[in-house]
PDB file of C-alpha atoms in Angstrom:
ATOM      1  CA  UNK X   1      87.315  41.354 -93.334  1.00  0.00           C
ATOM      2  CA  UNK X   2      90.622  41.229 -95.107  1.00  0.00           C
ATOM      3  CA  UNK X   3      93.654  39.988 -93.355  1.00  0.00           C
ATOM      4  CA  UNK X   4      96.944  40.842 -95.008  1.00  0.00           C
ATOM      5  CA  UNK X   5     100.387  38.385 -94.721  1.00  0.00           C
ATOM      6  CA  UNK X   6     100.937  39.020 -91.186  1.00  0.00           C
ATOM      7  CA  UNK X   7      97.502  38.553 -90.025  1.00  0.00           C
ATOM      8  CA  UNK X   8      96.175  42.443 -89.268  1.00  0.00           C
ATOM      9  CA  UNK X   9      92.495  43.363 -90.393  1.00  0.00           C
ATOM     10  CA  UNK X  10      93.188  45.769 -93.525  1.00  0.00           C
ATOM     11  CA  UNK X  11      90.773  47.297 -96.027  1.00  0.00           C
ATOM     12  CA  UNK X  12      92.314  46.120 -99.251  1.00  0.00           C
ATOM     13  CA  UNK X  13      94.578  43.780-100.704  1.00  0.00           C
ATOM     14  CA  UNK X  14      96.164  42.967-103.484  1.00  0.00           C
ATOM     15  CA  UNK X  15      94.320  39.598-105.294  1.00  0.00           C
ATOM     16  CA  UNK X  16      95.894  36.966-107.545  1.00  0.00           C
ATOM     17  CA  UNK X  17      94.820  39.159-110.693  1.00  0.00           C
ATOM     18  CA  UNK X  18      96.988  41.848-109.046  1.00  0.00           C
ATOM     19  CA  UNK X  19      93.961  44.083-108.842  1.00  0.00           C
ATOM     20  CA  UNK X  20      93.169  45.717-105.770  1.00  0.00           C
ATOM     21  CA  UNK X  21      89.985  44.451-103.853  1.00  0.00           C
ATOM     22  CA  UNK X  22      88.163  46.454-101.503  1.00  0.00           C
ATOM     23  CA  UNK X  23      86.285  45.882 -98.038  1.00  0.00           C
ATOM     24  CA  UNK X  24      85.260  49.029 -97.377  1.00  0.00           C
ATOM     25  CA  UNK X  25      81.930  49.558 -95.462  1.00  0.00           C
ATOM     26  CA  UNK X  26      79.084  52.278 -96.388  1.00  0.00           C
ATOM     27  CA  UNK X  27      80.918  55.339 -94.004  1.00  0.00           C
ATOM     28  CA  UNK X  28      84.536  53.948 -94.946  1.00  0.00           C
ATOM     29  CA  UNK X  29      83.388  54.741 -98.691  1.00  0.00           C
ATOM     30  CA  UNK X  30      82.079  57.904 -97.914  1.00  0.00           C
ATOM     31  CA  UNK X  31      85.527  58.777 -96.052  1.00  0.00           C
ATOM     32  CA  UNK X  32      86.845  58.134 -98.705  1.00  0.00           C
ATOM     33  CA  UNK X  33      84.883  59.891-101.089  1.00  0.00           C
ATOM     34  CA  UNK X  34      84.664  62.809 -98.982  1.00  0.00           C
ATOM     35  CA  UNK X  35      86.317  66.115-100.285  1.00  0.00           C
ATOM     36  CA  UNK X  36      84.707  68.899 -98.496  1.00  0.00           C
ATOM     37  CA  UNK X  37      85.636  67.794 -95.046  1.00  0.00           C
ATOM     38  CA  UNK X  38      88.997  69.639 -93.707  1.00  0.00           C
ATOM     39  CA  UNK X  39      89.236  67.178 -90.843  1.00  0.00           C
ATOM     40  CA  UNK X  40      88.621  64.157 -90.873  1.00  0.00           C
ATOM     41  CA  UNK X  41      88.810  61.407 -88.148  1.00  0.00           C
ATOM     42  CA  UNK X  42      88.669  57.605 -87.355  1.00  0.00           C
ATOM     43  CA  UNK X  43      87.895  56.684 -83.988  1.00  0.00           C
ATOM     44  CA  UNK X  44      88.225  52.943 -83.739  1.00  0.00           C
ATOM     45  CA  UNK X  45      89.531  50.239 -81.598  1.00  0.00           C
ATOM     46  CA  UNK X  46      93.001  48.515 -82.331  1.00  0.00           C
ATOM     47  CA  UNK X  47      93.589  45.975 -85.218  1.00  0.00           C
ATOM     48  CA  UNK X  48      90.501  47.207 -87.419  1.00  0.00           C
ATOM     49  CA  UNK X  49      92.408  48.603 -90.494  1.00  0.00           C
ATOM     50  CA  UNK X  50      92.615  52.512 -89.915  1.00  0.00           C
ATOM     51  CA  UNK X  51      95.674  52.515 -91.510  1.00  0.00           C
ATOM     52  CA  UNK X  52      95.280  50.412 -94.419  1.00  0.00           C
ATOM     53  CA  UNK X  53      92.743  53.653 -95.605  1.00  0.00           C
ATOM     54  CA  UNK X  54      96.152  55.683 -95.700  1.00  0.00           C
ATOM     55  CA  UNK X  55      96.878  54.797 -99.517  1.00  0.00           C
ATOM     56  CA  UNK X  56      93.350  54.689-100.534  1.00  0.00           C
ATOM     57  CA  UNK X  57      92.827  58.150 -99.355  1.00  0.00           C
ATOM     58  CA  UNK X  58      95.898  59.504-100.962  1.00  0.00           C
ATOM     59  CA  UNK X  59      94.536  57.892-104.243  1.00  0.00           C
ATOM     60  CA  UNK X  60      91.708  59.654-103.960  1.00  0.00           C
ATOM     61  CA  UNK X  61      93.214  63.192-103.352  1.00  0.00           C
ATOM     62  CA  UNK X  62      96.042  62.349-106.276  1.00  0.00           C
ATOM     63  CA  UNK X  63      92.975  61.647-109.023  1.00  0.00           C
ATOM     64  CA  UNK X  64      90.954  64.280-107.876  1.00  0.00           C
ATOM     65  CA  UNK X  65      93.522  67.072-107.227  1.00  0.00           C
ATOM     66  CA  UNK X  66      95.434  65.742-110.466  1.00  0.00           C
ATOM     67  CA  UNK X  67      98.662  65.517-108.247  1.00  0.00           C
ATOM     68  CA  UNK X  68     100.342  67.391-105.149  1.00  0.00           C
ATOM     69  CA  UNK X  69     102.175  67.661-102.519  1.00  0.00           C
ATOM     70  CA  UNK X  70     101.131  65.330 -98.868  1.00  0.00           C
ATOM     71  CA  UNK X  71     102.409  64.556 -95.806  1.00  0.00           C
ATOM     72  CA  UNK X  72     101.894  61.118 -94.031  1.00  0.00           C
ATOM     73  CA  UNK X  73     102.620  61.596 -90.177  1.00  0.00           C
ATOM     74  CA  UNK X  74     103.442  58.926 -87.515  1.00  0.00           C
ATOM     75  CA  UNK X  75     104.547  59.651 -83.947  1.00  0.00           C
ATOM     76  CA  UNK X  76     107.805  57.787 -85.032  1.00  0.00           C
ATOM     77  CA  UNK X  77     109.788  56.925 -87.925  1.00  0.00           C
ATOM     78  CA  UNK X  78     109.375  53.334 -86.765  1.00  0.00           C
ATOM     79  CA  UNK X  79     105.997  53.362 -87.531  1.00  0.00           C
ATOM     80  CA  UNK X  80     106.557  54.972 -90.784  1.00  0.00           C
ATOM     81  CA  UNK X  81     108.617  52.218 -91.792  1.00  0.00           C
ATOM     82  CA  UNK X  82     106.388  49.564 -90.266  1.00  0.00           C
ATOM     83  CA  UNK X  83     103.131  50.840 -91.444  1.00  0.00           C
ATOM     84  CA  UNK X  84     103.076  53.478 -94.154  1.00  0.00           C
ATOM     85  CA  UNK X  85     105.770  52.974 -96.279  1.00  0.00           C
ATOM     86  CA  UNK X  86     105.076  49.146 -96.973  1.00  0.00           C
ATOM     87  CA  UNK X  87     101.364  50.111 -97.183  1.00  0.00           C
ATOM     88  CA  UNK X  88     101.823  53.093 -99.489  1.00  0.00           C
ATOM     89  CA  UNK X  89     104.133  51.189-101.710  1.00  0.00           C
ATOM     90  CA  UNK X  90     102.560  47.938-102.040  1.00  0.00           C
ATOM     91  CA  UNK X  91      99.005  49.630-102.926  1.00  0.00           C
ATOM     92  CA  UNK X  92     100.217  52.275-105.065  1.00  0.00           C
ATOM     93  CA  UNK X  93     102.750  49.528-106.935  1.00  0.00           C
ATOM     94  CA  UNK X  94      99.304  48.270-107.984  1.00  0.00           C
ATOM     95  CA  UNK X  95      97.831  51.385-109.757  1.00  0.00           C
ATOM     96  CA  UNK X  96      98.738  53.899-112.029  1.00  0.00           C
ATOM     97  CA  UNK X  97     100.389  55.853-109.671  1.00  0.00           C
ATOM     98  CA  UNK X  98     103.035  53.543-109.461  1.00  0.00           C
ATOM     99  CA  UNK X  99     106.360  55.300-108.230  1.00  0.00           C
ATOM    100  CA  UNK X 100     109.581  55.509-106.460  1.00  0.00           C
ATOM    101  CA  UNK X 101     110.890  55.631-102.775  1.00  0.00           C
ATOM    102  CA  UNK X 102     113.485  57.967-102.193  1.00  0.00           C
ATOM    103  CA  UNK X 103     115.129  57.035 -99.138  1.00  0.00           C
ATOM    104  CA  UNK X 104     117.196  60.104 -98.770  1.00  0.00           C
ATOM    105  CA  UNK X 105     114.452  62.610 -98.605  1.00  0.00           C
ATOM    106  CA  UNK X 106     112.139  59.854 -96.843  1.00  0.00           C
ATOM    107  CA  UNK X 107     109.277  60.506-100.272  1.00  0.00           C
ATOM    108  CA  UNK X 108     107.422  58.588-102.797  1.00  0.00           C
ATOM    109  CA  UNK X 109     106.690  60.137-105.666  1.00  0.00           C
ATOM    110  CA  UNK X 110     105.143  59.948-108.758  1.00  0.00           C
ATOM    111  CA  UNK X 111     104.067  61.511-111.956  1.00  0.00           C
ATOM    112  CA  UNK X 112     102.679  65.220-110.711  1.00  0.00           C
ATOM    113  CA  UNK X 113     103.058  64.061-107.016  1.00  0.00           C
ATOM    114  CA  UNK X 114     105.309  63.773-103.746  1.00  0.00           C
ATOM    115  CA  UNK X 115     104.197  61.703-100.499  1.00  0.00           C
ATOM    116  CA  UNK X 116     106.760  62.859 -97.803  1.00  0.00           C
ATOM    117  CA  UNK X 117     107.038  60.786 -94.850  1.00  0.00           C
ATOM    118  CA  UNK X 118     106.893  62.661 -90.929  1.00  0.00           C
ATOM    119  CA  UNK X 119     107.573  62.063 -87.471  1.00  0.00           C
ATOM    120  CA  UNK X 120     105.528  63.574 -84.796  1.00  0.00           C
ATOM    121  CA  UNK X 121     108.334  62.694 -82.350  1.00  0.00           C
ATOM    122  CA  UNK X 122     110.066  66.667 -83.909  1.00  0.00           C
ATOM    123  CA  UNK X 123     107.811  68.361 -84.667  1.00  0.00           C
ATOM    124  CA  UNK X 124     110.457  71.567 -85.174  1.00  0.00           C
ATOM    125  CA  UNK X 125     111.651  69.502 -88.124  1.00  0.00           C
ATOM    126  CA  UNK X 126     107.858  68.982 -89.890  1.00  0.00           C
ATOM    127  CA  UNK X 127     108.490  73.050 -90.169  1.00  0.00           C
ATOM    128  CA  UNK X 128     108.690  74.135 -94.331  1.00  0.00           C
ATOM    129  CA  UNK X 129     106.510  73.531 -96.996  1.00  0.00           C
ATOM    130  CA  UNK X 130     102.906  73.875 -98.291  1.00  0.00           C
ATOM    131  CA  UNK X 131     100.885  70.250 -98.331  1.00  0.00           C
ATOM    132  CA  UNK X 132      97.526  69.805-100.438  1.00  0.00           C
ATOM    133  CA  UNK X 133      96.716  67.230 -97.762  1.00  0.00           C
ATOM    134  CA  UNK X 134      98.133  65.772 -94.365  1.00  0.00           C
ATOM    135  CA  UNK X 135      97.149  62.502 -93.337  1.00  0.00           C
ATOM    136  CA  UNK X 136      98.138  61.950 -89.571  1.00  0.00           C
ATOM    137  CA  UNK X 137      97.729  58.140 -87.949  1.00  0.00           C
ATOM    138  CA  UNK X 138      97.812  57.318 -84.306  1.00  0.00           C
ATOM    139  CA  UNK X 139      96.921  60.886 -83.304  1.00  0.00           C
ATOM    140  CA  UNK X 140      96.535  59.967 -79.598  1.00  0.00           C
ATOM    141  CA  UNK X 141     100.433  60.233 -79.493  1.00  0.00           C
ATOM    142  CA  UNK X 142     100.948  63.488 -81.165  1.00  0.00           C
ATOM    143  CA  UNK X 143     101.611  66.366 -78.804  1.00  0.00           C
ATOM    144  CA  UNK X 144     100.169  70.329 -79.353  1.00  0.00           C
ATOM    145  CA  UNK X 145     103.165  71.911 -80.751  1.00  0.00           C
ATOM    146  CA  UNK X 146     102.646  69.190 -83.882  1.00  0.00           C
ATOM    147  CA  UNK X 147      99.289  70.713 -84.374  1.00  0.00           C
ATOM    148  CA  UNK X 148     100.414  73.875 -84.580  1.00  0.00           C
ATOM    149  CA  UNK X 149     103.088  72.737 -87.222  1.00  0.00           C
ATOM    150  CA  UNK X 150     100.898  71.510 -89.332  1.00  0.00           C
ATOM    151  CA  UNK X 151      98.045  74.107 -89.307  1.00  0.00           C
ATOM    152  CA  UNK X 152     101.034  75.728 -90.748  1.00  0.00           C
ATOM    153  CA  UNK X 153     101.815  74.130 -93.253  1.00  0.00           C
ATOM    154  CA  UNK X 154      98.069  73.456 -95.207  1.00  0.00           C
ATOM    155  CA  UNK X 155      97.347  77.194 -94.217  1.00  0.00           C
ATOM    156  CA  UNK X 156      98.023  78.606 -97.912  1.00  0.00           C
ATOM    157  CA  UNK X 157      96.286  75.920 -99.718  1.00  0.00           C
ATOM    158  CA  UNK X 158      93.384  75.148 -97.003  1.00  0.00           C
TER     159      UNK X 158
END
């Protein structure tokens, strides 16, 4: 298992040839690989790397689907900030879909894509806009009326 700087299990990391190197098992890879499944979960116990998958998963839909628009969800902005932004950035700083954070609009983005950032905490305010993909970490804390949000907003492109 891969540890990154501050000592937390993660699925990739950045090596001294500043290539990406995997540690994906055989059902992380097909997770990954996976486009026909509308929903799909990890169920795991704490400190394992769930979220670390978060950028490889968006690389996946951005090479496939040639671009797009996503939504990354956290039941805070903390955790956005803690979590997906540094992973998001650091991993995709590493590929050809190297971009830019826009800290106004809380986005990364890209050539042909956008990666907006959410808070489950308001889930009034994750209201607007059609995603080609949501990816939604520590689900346990989300509550119903974010569910119904989002159903919402992949309905036209589901």
């Amino acid at each position: 298992m891969i540890l990154n700087k501050q000592g937390k299990p993660v699925l990739w990391q950045v090596g001294s040839d500043g290539r990406i190197h995997y540690s994906l098992h055989k059902f992380q890879k097909q997770a990954r690989d996976d486009n026909k499944t509308t929903y799909l979960f990890f169920i795991a116990g704490s400190g394992v790397g769930k979220s670390s998958f978060i950028p490889i998963k968006l690389e996946t839909w951005l090479k496939k689907r040639r671009g797009g628009l996503y939504l990354v969800l956290e039941p805070s902005y903390q955790k956005v900030e803690t979590i997906d932004r540094p992973y998001i950035t650091e991993y995709f700083e590493h590929t050809p879909l190297k971009g830019k954070w826009d800290e106004k609009h809380r986005r990364y983005s890209g050539n042909g894509y956008v990666i907006y950032f959410g808070s489950a905490d308001k889930p009034d305010l994750l209201e607007g806009g059609q995603y080609d993909g949501i990816i939604c970490d520590e689900i346990g804390g989300y509550r119903r009326r974010v569910w119904q949000v989002l159903y919402g907003r992949v309905l036209l492109k589901d």
